[in-house]
XYZ file of C-alpha atoms in Angstrom:
695
model
C 225.755 251.695 -19.693
C 227.105 250.968 -23.869
C 226.041 248.766 -25.475
C 228.097 246.605 -27.444
C 226.672 246.288 -30.244
C 226.333 249.853 -30.746
C 229.778 249.829 -30.695
C 230.984 247.458 -33.320
C 228.362 249.710 -35.521
C 230.254 252.724 -34.243
C 233.567 251.725 -34.675
C 232.772 250.067 -38.599
C 231.837 253.326 -39.741
C 235.343 254.209 -38.828
C 236.898 251.178 -39.812
C 239.106 253.341 -42.414
C 240.342 255.852 -39.954
C 240.511 253.555 -37.456
C 242.853 250.522 -39.666
C 245.381 254.133 -40.552
C 245.289 254.740 -37.010
C 246.624 251.131 -36.282
C 249.344 250.542 -38.661
C 251.517 254.069 -37.673
C 250.847 252.704 -33.544
C 251.430 249.376 -34.637
C 254.374 249.305 -37.570
C 256.551 252.346 -37.088
C 259.729 252.188 -37.515
C 260.100 252.871 -34.002
C 258.247 249.930 -32.866
C 259.872 247.730 -34.777
C 263.252 248.972 -33.739
C 261.645 248.982 -30.542
C 261.181 245.511 -30.092
C 263.153 243.740 -32.344
C 260.227 242.396 -34.773
C 262.811 241.706 -38.215
C 259.453 239.804 -39.245
C 257.479 243.254 -40.019
C 259.930 245.070 -42.122
C 259.385 245.279 -45.467
C 255.354 244.955 -45.318
C 253.531 247.576 -47.927
C 250.322 249.781 -45.457
C 248.000 248.410 -48.670
C 249.095 245.095 -47.395
C 249.209 245.297 -43.754
C 245.716 246.741 -43.749
C 244.293 244.482 -46.347
C 245.305 240.782 -45.318
C 246.092 241.850 -41.129
C 244.302 244.800 -40.247
C 241.373 243.741 -41.600
C 240.442 241.183 -40.685
C 241.943 241.692 -37.322
C 239.407 244.636 -36.779
C 236.166 241.837 -37.990
C 237.132 239.725 -35.538
C 237.193 241.528 -32.562
C 233.190 243.106 -34.184
C 231.886 240.037 -34.717
C 233.241 239.102 -30.767
C 231.394 242.255 -29.584
C 228.136 241.498 -31.895
C 227.626 237.795 -30.310
C 230.282 237.266 -27.158
C 231.457 234.272 -29.073
C 234.784 232.868 -27.287
C 235.958 231.541 -30.687
C 236.347 235.431 -32.117
C 238.028 236.359 -29.283
C 240.418 233.843 -29.762
C 241.259 234.688 -33.274
C 241.175 237.857 -32.870
C 243.455 237.834 -29.946
C 246.230 235.336 -31.668
C 246.095 237.659 -34.523
C 246.904 240.279 -32.107
C 250.533 238.707 -32.305
C 251.585 237.876 -35.793
C 253.406 240.828 -36.213
C 254.362 241.152 -32.501
C 257.044 239.806 -30.287
C 255.740 236.448 -29.832
C 258.972 234.546 -29.139
C 259.964 237.174 -26.126
C 259.906 236.609 -22.871
C 256.302 237.412 -20.887
C 258.050 240.720 -20.068
C 258.807 241.814 -23.188
C 255.755 240.607 -25.120
C 253.779 242.451 -22.150
C 255.142 246.018 -22.150
C 254.738 246.087 -26.015
C 251.322 245.023 -25.842
C 250.112 248.159 -23.133
C 252.537 250.218 -25.543
C 250.341 249.304 -28.212
C 247.298 248.332 -27.039
C 247.242 252.495 -25.110
C 247.601 254.141 -28.466
C 244.764 251.641 -30.027
C 242.500 251.613 -27.826
C 242.706 255.787 -27.850
C 243.031 256.179 -31.965
C 238.920 253.817 -31.084
C 237.876 256.271 -28.675
C 238.604 259.512 -30.384
C 236.926 258.380 -33.943
C 233.898 256.654 -32.763
C 230.804 259.234 -31.728
C 229.835 258.412 -27.970
C 229.575 260.907 -25.213
C 232.172 261.786 -23.060
C 230.734 259.271 -19.350
C 231.023 256.733 -21.809
C 234.798 257.215 -22.823
C 235.936 255.231 -19.617
C 233.711 252.864 -19.742
C 234.134 251.577 -23.265
C 238.185 252.431 -22.818
C 238.360 250.247 -19.616
C 236.302 247.479 -21.307
C 239.032 247.173 -24.036
C 241.634 246.662 -21.926
C 240.216 243.732 -20.967
C 239.305 242.218 -23.607
C 243.358 242.469 -23.867
C 244.539 241.002 -20.371
C 245.903 237.999 -21.969
C 247.986 239.975 -24.202
C 249.695 242.187 -21.923
C 249.010 239.957 -18.512
C 252.996 238.797 -16.846
C 252.561 235.148 -16.188
C 253.547 233.705 -13.519
C 256.958 231.997 -12.172
C 254.899 228.557 -12.823
C 253.828 229.032 -16.295
C 255.024 226.705 -18.951
C 257.014 228.017 -21.895
C 256.224 225.573 -24.950
C 258.361 226.282 -28.079
C 256.344 225.012 -31.220
C 257.722 224.029 -34.557
C 256.431 223.727 -37.287
C 253.897 225.446 -40.067
C 250.488 227.351 -39.999
C 249.095 224.302 -37.468
C 251.146 225.715 -34.975
C 249.272 229.209 -35.414
C 245.990 226.869 -34.944
C 246.706 225.393 -32.008
C 248.281 228.933 -30.205
C 244.554 229.955 -31.125
C 243.245 227.920 -28.863
C 245.225 226.333 -26.782
C 246.277 229.290 -24.052
C 242.926 229.987 -23.826
C 242.357 226.942 -22.580
C 244.579 226.170 -20.420
C 244.069 229.219 -18.839
C 240.527 228.079 -18.244
C 241.819 225.139 -16.211
C 243.937 227.723 -14.102
C 247.916 226.477 -16.456
C 249.176 229.772 -17.712
C 251.351 228.301 -21.082
C 253.603 230.678 -22.226
C 253.673 229.897 -25.843
C 256.314 230.838 -28.634
C 256.726 229.645 -32.019
C 259.208 229.027 -35.394
C 257.823 228.902 -39.095
C 258.912 226.257 -41.149
C 256.733 225.474 -44.735
C 257.891 224.733 -47.938
C 254.200 226.906 -48.553
C 256.489 229.717 -47.925
C 259.759 228.610 -48.536
C 261.419 227.862 -44.623
C 262.840 225.290 -44.336
C 264.076 224.012 -40.645
C 266.749 226.402 -39.646
C 268.362 224.124 -36.641
C 271.266 227.231 -36.139
C 268.629 229.826 -35.369
C 266.410 226.897 -33.123
C 269.722 225.813 -31.211
C 270.677 229.176 -30.374
C 266.580 230.352 -29.178
C 267.132 227.243 -26.416
C 270.622 228.983 -25.657
C 268.859 232.261 -25.151
C 265.346 231.108 -23.622
C 264.636 227.813 -20.934
C 261.857 225.892 -22.391
C 259.892 223.578 -20.797
C 258.143 221.309 -24.253
C 258.849 222.116 -27.375
C 255.992 220.586 -30.500
C 257.032 219.558 -33.170
C 254.647 219.310 -36.451
C 256.893 218.258 -39.329
C 254.570 216.998 -41.938
C 251.391 219.076 -41.546
C 249.368 221.076 -43.805
C 253.402 221.575 -45.608
C 255.834 222.420 -43.084
C 258.301 219.363 -45.169
C 259.083 220.313 -48.545
C 259.972 216.168 -49.753
C 257.106 215.634 -47.998
C 254.637 217.938 -49.606
C 256.301 216.949 -52.579
C 255.371 213.283 -51.862
C 252.169 213.518 -51.947
C 251.792 215.244 -54.888
C 253.726 212.673 -56.467
C 252.631 209.485 -54.347
C 249.879 207.941 -57.099
C 253.269 207.666 -59.766
C 255.414 206.485 -57.607
C 255.458 202.372 -56.261
C 255.397 201.308 -52.946
C 259.471 200.680 -52.664
C 260.010 204.289 -54.092
C 257.435 205.391 -51.213
C 259.281 203.463 -48.617
C 262.383 205.080 -49.946
C 261.024 208.358 -49.146
C 259.686 207.846 -45.941
C 262.724 206.798 -44.156
C 264.678 209.492 -46.345
C 261.446 212.057 -44.199
C 262.033 209.921 -40.921
C 265.915 210.469 -41.359
C 265.093 214.521 -41.536
C 262.948 214.051 -38.342
C 265.330 211.660 -36.236
C 268.310 214.267 -37.086
C 266.475 217.118 -36.280
C 265.227 215.505 -32.682
C 268.731 214.498 -32.065
C 270.327 217.829 -32.488
C 268.381 219.409 -30.589
C 268.544 216.941 -27.587
C 272.010 218.116 -26.685
C 270.782 221.540 -26.501
C 267.323 221.006 -24.269
C 266.015 218.190 -21.518
C 263.057 219.538 -22.525
C 259.526 217.065 -23.516
C 259.293 216.734 -26.814
C 255.968 216.137 -28.100
C 256.287 214.752 -31.794
C 253.455 215.236 -34.105
C 252.606 212.503 -36.125
C 250.441 213.868 -39.761
C 246.705 213.888 -39.846
C 246.716 213.548 -44.095
C 245.138 217.373 -44.052
C 244.641 219.574 -46.275
C 242.112 217.561 -48.582
C 241.977 218.001 -51.984
C 239.194 220.258 -53.462
C 236.908 217.897 -54.790
C 237.535 215.120 -51.482
C 237.182 218.032 -49.367
C 233.831 218.845 -50.783
C 232.396 215.535 -52.246
C 231.119 213.445 -49.429
C 230.550 210.514 -51.663
C 234.485 210.434 -52.369
C 236.757 208.797 -50.015
C 238.962 211.473 -48.041
C 242.957 209.768 -48.737
C 243.773 208.024 -52.243
C 245.005 204.730 -51.930
C 249.145 206.271 -52.393
C 247.781 208.865 -49.740
C 246.692 206.893 -47.442
C 249.671 204.825 -47.769
C 251.833 207.590 -47.232
C 250.252 208.769 -44.326
C 250.033 205.329 -42.605
C 253.278 204.599 -43.813
C 255.061 207.766 -42.529
C 253.077 207.663 -38.500
C 254.167 204.108 -38.243
C 257.462 205.865 -38.614
C 256.744 208.755 -36.418
C 255.127 206.154 -33.793
C 258.682 203.748 -33.366
C 260.627 207.224 -33.628
C 257.950 208.591 -30.618
C 258.420 205.382 -29.013
C 262.132 205.104 -28.694
C 263.278 209.323 -27.929
C 263.632 209.746 -24.528
C 261.022 212.364 -22.568
C 259.203 211.861 -25.669
C 255.253 211.897 -26.577
C 252.883 212.142 -29.701
C 250.257 213.924 -30.392
C 248.277 211.728 -32.799
C 246.554 214.232 -35.356
C 245.998 210.756 -37.488
C 243.249 209.752 -34.315
C 242.182 212.640 -33.838
C 241.339 213.914 -37.198
C 239.855 210.808 -38.238
C 237.152 210.337 -34.934
C 235.874 214.116 -35.602
C 236.473 213.694 -38.967
C 238.764 214.608 -41.478
C 235.913 217.130 -43.148
C 235.426 218.722 -40.277
C 238.648 218.867 -39.016
C 239.112 220.753 -42.404
C 235.883 223.429 -42.153
C 237.387 226.345 -40.915
C 236.781 227.351 -37.955
C 235.112 231.708 -39.126
C 233.545 232.730 -42.093
C 234.525 234.100 -44.684
C 232.949 237.220 -44.471
C 235.017 238.488 -41.894
C 238.918 236.413 -42.962
C 238.540 237.638 -46.686
C 241.875 238.514 -47.648
C 243.021 237.956 -44.979
C 246.145 234.984 -43.763
C 243.698 233.442 -41.127
C 242.764 230.074 -42.682
C 242.144 228.629 -39.826
C 240.614 224.872 -38.627
C 238.641 223.503 -36.956
C 241.836 220.120 -36.360
C 243.713 223.137 -34.437
C 240.713 222.953 -32.149
C 240.275 219.305 -31.823
C 244.133 219.175 -31.117
C 243.846 221.478 -28.139
C 242.056 219.068 -26.420
C 244.857 216.015 -26.734
C 247.597 218.822 -25.500
C 245.113 219.773 -22.296
C 245.809 215.854 -21.599
C 249.548 216.272 -21.839
C 249.765 219.715 -20.055
C 247.435 218.952 -17.395
C 250.061 216.521 -15.765
C 252.540 218.153 -17.136
C 251.862 221.358 -14.767
C 250.736 219.305 -11.896
C 253.574 216.516 -12.159
C 256.932 217.944 -13.729
C 258.460 218.931 -10.665
C 257.610 215.841 -8.152
C 260.775 213.845 -6.993
C 258.538 212.162 -4.254
C 255.740 209.834 -4.301
C 253.847 209.344 -0.663
C 251.439 207.438 -1.137
C 248.759 205.284 0.989
C 248.238 201.292 0.738
C 244.678 200.308 1.923
C 242.579 200.637 -0.922
C 244.902 201.879 -3.070
C 247.550 199.585 -3.773
C 244.997 197.074 -2.690
C 241.473 196.508 -2.845
C 240.309 196.423 0.837
C 242.167 196.421 4.162
C 245.380 193.883 4.885
C 245.044 193.730 8.278
C 241.718 192.482 7.997
C 242.701 189.117 6.122
C 242.860 188.794 2.646
C 243.451 191.524 -0.346
C 243.350 192.158 -4.235
C 246.009 193.427 -5.167
C 246.540 196.524 -7.923
C 249.274 194.694 -9.624
C 249.966 197.493 -12.547
C 249.621 200.012 -10.599
C 252.021 198.844 -7.929
C 254.840 198.040 -11.248
C 254.014 201.539 -12.442
C 255.319 202.846 -8.935
C 258.205 200.643 -9.482
C 258.863 201.432 -12.458
C 258.793 205.272 -11.462
C 260.993 204.230 -8.487
C 263.091 203.129 -11.228
C 264.065 206.554 -12.105
C 264.374 208.179 -10.000
C 261.242 209.024 -8.376
C 261.521 208.382 -4.819
C 258.375 206.233 -2.603
C 257.591 207.025 0.806
C 254.788 204.630 2.706
C 252.306 206.964 4.162
C 249.454 204.422 5.654
C 247.924 204.389 9.298
C 248.773 200.683 10.064
C 250.806 198.502 12.390
C 254.086 197.680 9.957
C 253.684 194.092 10.596
C 250.248 193.722 8.427
C 251.885 194.251 5.063
C 252.511 190.727 3.696
C 255.209 191.749 1.334
C 255.709 188.701 -0.095
C 252.349 189.258 -1.783
C 253.177 192.498 -3.422
C 255.071 193.819 -6.351
C 256.511 195.963 -4.773
C 258.942 195.666 -2.018
C 260.131 197.246 1.454
C 263.230 198.642 -0.019
C 261.817 199.661 -3.421
C 260.200 202.470 -0.609
C 262.878 205.162 0.906
C 261.031 205.872 4.296
C 258.096 204.123 5.777
C 255.257 206.137 7.210
C 253.525 203.358 8.939
C 251.823 204.628 11.995
C 248.140 206.003 13.212
C 250.303 209.533 13.717
C 247.462 211.999 11.112
C 249.229 211.468 7.804
C 250.213 215.250 7.440
C 252.211 215.055 10.415
C 253.813 211.726 8.564
C 254.515 213.364 5.315
C 255.232 216.693 6.919
C 258.178 214.032 8.963
C 259.094 212.891 5.380
C 259.334 216.246 4.000
C 261.940 216.883 7.283
C 263.928 213.681 6.729
C 263.995 213.719 2.938
C 265.254 218.214 2.991
C 263.160 218.259 -0.210
C 260.997 221.080 -1.018
C 256.543 220.774 -0.734
C 256.564 221.577 -3.880
C 257.900 218.106 -5.518
C 255.737 216.120 -3.313
C 252.592 214.261 -4.927
C 250.422 212.221 -1.646
C 248.065 209.814 -3.341
C 245.439 208.225 -1.416
C 241.680 207.376 -0.889
C 240.399 209.224 1.343
C 239.262 212.281 0.489
C 239.592 213.308 3.817
C 243.644 212.143 4.371
C 243.145 214.446 0.502
C 241.631 217.052 1.965
C 244.001 217.957 5.196
C 247.009 217.280 3.505
C 245.953 219.970 0.904
C 245.002 222.687 3.513
C 248.372 221.993 5.861
C 250.555 221.411 2.858
C 248.451 223.890 0.505
C 252.264 223.690 -2.330
C 251.549 219.653 -1.960
C 249.548 217.818 -5.696
C 247.453 215.874 -3.817
C 245.972 212.709 -6.427
C 242.274 210.553 -5.884
C 243.797 206.950 -5.884
C 239.998 205.821 -6.964
C 239.990 208.005 -9.718
C 241.685 206.585 -12.888
C 242.788 209.801 -14.635
C 245.845 209.536 -11.355
C 247.329 206.357 -12.956
C 246.964 207.957 -16.680
C 248.627 211.451 -15.359
C 251.318 208.741 -13.172
C 252.092 207.099 -16.176
C 253.822 210.619 -18.259
C 256.033 211.136 -15.476
C 258.517 209.142 -17.281
C 258.530 211.354 -20.183
C 258.805 214.806 -18.435
C 262.416 216.112 -17.965
C 261.899 215.135 -13.886
C 262.568 210.818 -14.586
C 265.444 209.394 -16.549
C 267.022 206.024 -17.059
C 270.879 207.231 -15.950
C 272.292 204.533 -12.864
C 272.770 208.178 -10.667
C 268.630 207.769 -10.443
C 268.320 203.828 -10.423
C 270.371 204.404 -7.391
C 268.944 207.238 -6.439
C 266.356 204.831 -3.895
C 269.435 203.161 -2.233
C 271.741 205.566 -1.810
C 269.255 208.027 0.446
C 268.325 204.572 2.585
C 272.112 204.472 3.161
C 271.894 207.973 3.921
C 269.482 207.299 6.350
C 272.169 204.539 7.994
C 274.423 206.971 8.388
C 271.876 209.217 10.407
C 270.559 206.500 12.658
C 274.855 205.427 13.116
C 275.906 209.434 13.955
C 272.993 209.376 15.967
C 274.102 206.216 18.112
C 277.108 207.638 18.980
C 278.334 210.094 21.968
C 282.127 210.827 20.007
C 283.278 213.597 19.471
C 282.669 215.272 16.804
C 286.062 214.058 15.064
C 285.481 210.728 16.568
C 282.356 210.470 14.845
C 283.142 211.541 11.448
C 285.635 209.096 11.591
C 283.488 206.336 12.171
C 282.443 206.825 8.921
C 285.083 206.206 7.251
C 284.752 209.172 4.357
C 286.840 208.623 1.095
C 286.848 211.321 -1.044
C 288.005 210.945 -4.933
C 289.015 213.893 -6.584
C 289.354 214.403 -10.292
C 288.756 216.126 -13.614
C 285.769 215.470 -15.656
C 285.509 212.713 -18.222
C 283.584 211.755 -20.518
C 282.276 209.310 -19.029
C 280.623 211.922 -16.044
C 278.866 214.207 -18.799
C 275.513 213.137 -18.130
C 275.497 213.102 -13.960
C 277.762 217.209 -14.078
C 274.469 217.396 -16.100
C 271.851 216.070 -13.676
C 273.695 218.198 -10.856
C 274.168 220.996 -12.506
C 270.319 220.820 -12.998
C 268.524 219.527 -10.204
C 270.556 221.172 -7.592
C 269.233 224.152 -6.174
C 270.636 224.018 -2.392
C 274.193 223.755 -2.538
C 274.765 226.023 -6.014
C 276.819 228.911 -5.283
C 274.781 230.645 -8.413
C 272.351 227.727 -10.109
C 274.087 228.760 -13.599
C 272.388 226.213 -15.364
C 273.758 224.732 -18.723
C 273.030 222.650 -21.573
C 275.233 219.067 -21.874
C 276.855 220.701 -24.974
C 278.180 223.404 -23.185
C 279.178 221.539 -20.220
C 280.740 218.841 -23.041
C 282.116 222.147 -24.225
C 283.576 223.394 -20.963
C 284.930 219.795 -20.118
C 287.136 219.755 -23.616
C 287.595 223.670 -23.189
C 291.097 224.920 -22.719
C 290.007 228.292 -20.523
C 287.628 225.789 -17.729
C 287.823 223.852 -15.579
C 285.865 220.864 -14.704
C 285.973 218.435 -11.559
C 284.495 216.628 -10.406
C 284.306 214.754 -6.465
C 283.068 211.169 -5.292
C 282.305 210.267 -2.066
C 281.919 206.622 -0.580
C 282.505 205.282 3.317
C 281.628 202.252 4.708
C 277.906 201.940 3.926
C 279.039 202.046 0.218
C 279.470 204.650 -2.225
C 277.753 207.755 -3.053
C 279.284 207.559 -6.377
C 279.638 211.797 -7.763
C 278.545 214.236 -5.165
C 280.060 217.394 -6.348
C 281.163 219.252 -9.261
C 283.108 222.784 -9.873
C 283.159 224.969 -12.841
C 286.320 227.298 -13.317
C 286.930 229.968 -15.515
C 290.723 230.241 -16.225
C 292.429 233.333 -16.773
C 295.511 234.272 -16.745
C 296.628 235.075 -13.353
C 293.255 234.598 -11.699
C 290.987 231.586 -11.691
C 286.812 232.496 -11.766
C 285.042 229.317 -9.144
C 281.775 229.849 -11.593
C 280.097 226.969 -9.785
C 280.407 224.945 -6.854
C 277.718 222.281 -7.032
C 276.741 219.794 -4.441
C 274.328 217.080 -4.195
C 272.553 217.365 -0.885
C 272.996 214.301 0.657
C 277.381 215.203 1.015
C 275.799 218.099 3.069
C 277.313 217.543 7.086
C 280.793 216.394 5.916
C 282.724 218.908 5.087
C 283.374 217.933 1.952
C 283.107 221.401 0.419
C 285.880 222.572 2.432
C 287.993 220.009 1.162
C 287.660 220.331 -2.188
C 288.492 223.552 -1.746
C 291.623 222.837 0.465
C 292.468 221.213 -3.019
C 291.801 223.841 -5.617
C 293.433 226.546 -3.703
C 296.516 224.538 -4.249
C 298.974 225.992 -6.481
C 299.587 222.431 -8.033
C 295.831 222.734 -8.688
C 295.348 225.844 -10.909
C 298.755 227.016 -11.230
C 297.355 230.906 -10.432
C 297.517 233.281 -7.963
C 294.603 234.373 -7.170
C 291.390 232.591 -6.952
C 287.502 234.259 -6.991
C 284.847 232.734 -5.456
C 281.138 233.260 -7.028
C 277.937 233.238 -4.807
C 274.786 234.282 -6.369
C 272.002 234.105 -3.272
C 268.981 232.849 -4.268
C 265.511 232.056 -2.236
C 266.925 228.007 -1.726
C 270.659 227.922 -1.994
C 271.592 229.644 1.830
C 273.570 226.032 2.872
C 276.521 227.684 0.809
C 276.236 231.401 1.272
C 279.307 230.509 3.856
C 281.004 228.149 1.648
C 284.043 230.905 1.389
C 283.789 233.042 4.077
C 284.215 230.189 6.261
C 287.744 229.339 3.743
C 289.355 232.535 4.349
C 288.431 233.977 1.563
C 288.462 237.958 1.327
C 285.118 239.587 0.538
C 284.639 241.885 -2.282
C 281.102 242.500 -2.571
C 277.868 240.676 -1.701
C 279.074 238.116 -4.371
C 282.465 238.426 -5.232
C 285.152 236.671 -2.926
C 289.288 236.042 -3.298
C 291.860 234.135 -2.064
C 295.235 234.857 -3.049
C 297.584 231.765 -2.668
C 300.239 234.010 -1.507
C 298.480 235.286 1.432
C 296.005 234.341 2.441
C 295.608 232.157 5.284
C 295.570 227.997 4.569
C 292.864 226.062 3.875
C 293.346 223.017 6.054
C 292.204 219.607 5.221
C 289.111 218.149 6.959
C 291.310 215.451 9.687
C 288.119 212.826 8.490
C 288.333 212.512 5.316
C 290.457 210.212 3.254
C 292.118 210.864 -0.511
C 291.640 208.341 -2.675
C 293.919 208.625 -5.781
């Protein structure tokens, strides 16, 4: 078996030859062109070898000699510096497999080891780079980082920390910094967000030198009055505010917004212990901007504060400024990694763990006794956990469905004592059945995916049984404080939003069960059965006031969605105002109440034909033939004034409910994805007799 120290020595003794090969492998015109690595152009060989490849290999050697993971983290992160790190995991993996094969062959060709050891060394070097070549699964979190070199420091530690928690983090960066004369390019960022699905956007505007106006203020603050400082701080916060506002037009991703730690420290304050870390003027600047950023984060939807200031003051500003790697390794290189990135990564973990667990949550199924109160209500008085009940009630108001799952008798529940009321729950499963059966029944009735369910209980046996039988469900221990702190964070994830539609979702689901009960209690024929519901449909062109609900339907509906194409609000707004598109919505009501906007159709208008690029209907409107009635209206010449309609259906693992939409309505099949309807040739689509149209 080879000795890792000896391997490191052999590589170091031939480091110049290996570095020369690595330059040719990584910076050839073919590689730069093939993977579109624009930032690797116009680099001189000498500069790359001294400032990048030398520290890179030193980090690898330090890891081989010491087995300290921090060196491996630094080495793997540096590998991303001139790689296509903004591309998808698939493209990055292809790039690294191509380059690393050549780099490893170069090492093997230039060190003196026996032939029988070469295979073992090659395998060890391949495994060392697993992080770079593996492809994250579909549940990975894609995090887009905007800022200066602090983002590189975070990227050095955070993906590896997440990996240990079984979280696949795909972290991509766009840099702006006063020190490299690169400002925020909103057009570049907006284009990137349009082209890529991003789950989380993290932004650091102030540490270390991201915004020039802030860097200038730190240099000049001693000479300024407090009112002059406040004026500049207001200018800075407006820049940050405008950036957040502009980005929100393109994405509903959760924002992680950094305040400032005040780093970097000046040369003397960094080294002399008896000097305060900040001058009084700088402290006024740091505290002033942080107060403004906190208010901005609290008032911006789906935004969480990354508190650099708290981290730096908790760990110590000088400790956070300390370099992670010794000078003999990074000398002459571009690395200046400080411990601030390491400590911040821990704060990120506290956000990404619940995000990974709860970002798909649509319903919370919750136990009662010893979960929402202390004690057993059937046995007498209990002590209510009002804060926890309030927390669940707030989530219900943001669109999360609540289901009671309690081994109990419903008559034992004293609602008059509780913050949560009976009608806050969309379903009650209060019985003596096994909880796994109650949950399975609720999932079936709600018609939602198992992976969108969270189950909370105080009994570890119940939690374990549910996890074993329904292994995609998220189970949380009600007795663990972390459960409730994680639930509190759902309010800042994209699956919750305080819209009129989401606030009414529980009410609408309850009305749906009333309808089902009304249907099941009647033994009439289908026509009379449907007519008894007094269904009324409104169909019209979308208006500005519909944008929020259209966006929600387009991006949350998976089952009755013919193409599952997702659009940003900006794209939807443009199509609504465009002459080349027609965006229409349908509303639905019945004798039990209004369901609001339940259907949206997006049509591309060509010269002689119209393409139904998206036909989307809420699952709560399924089963009433609304979709057939809408197609009847769409195929009337006075609606589109086109001779021919093209219906697109792109099958997924979830959208089979709309697979027969076009075939059931007299469209002619062209291929597996495309159907056409000629107004003067195809059979007309009949009206649905039990549906009345609202004007």
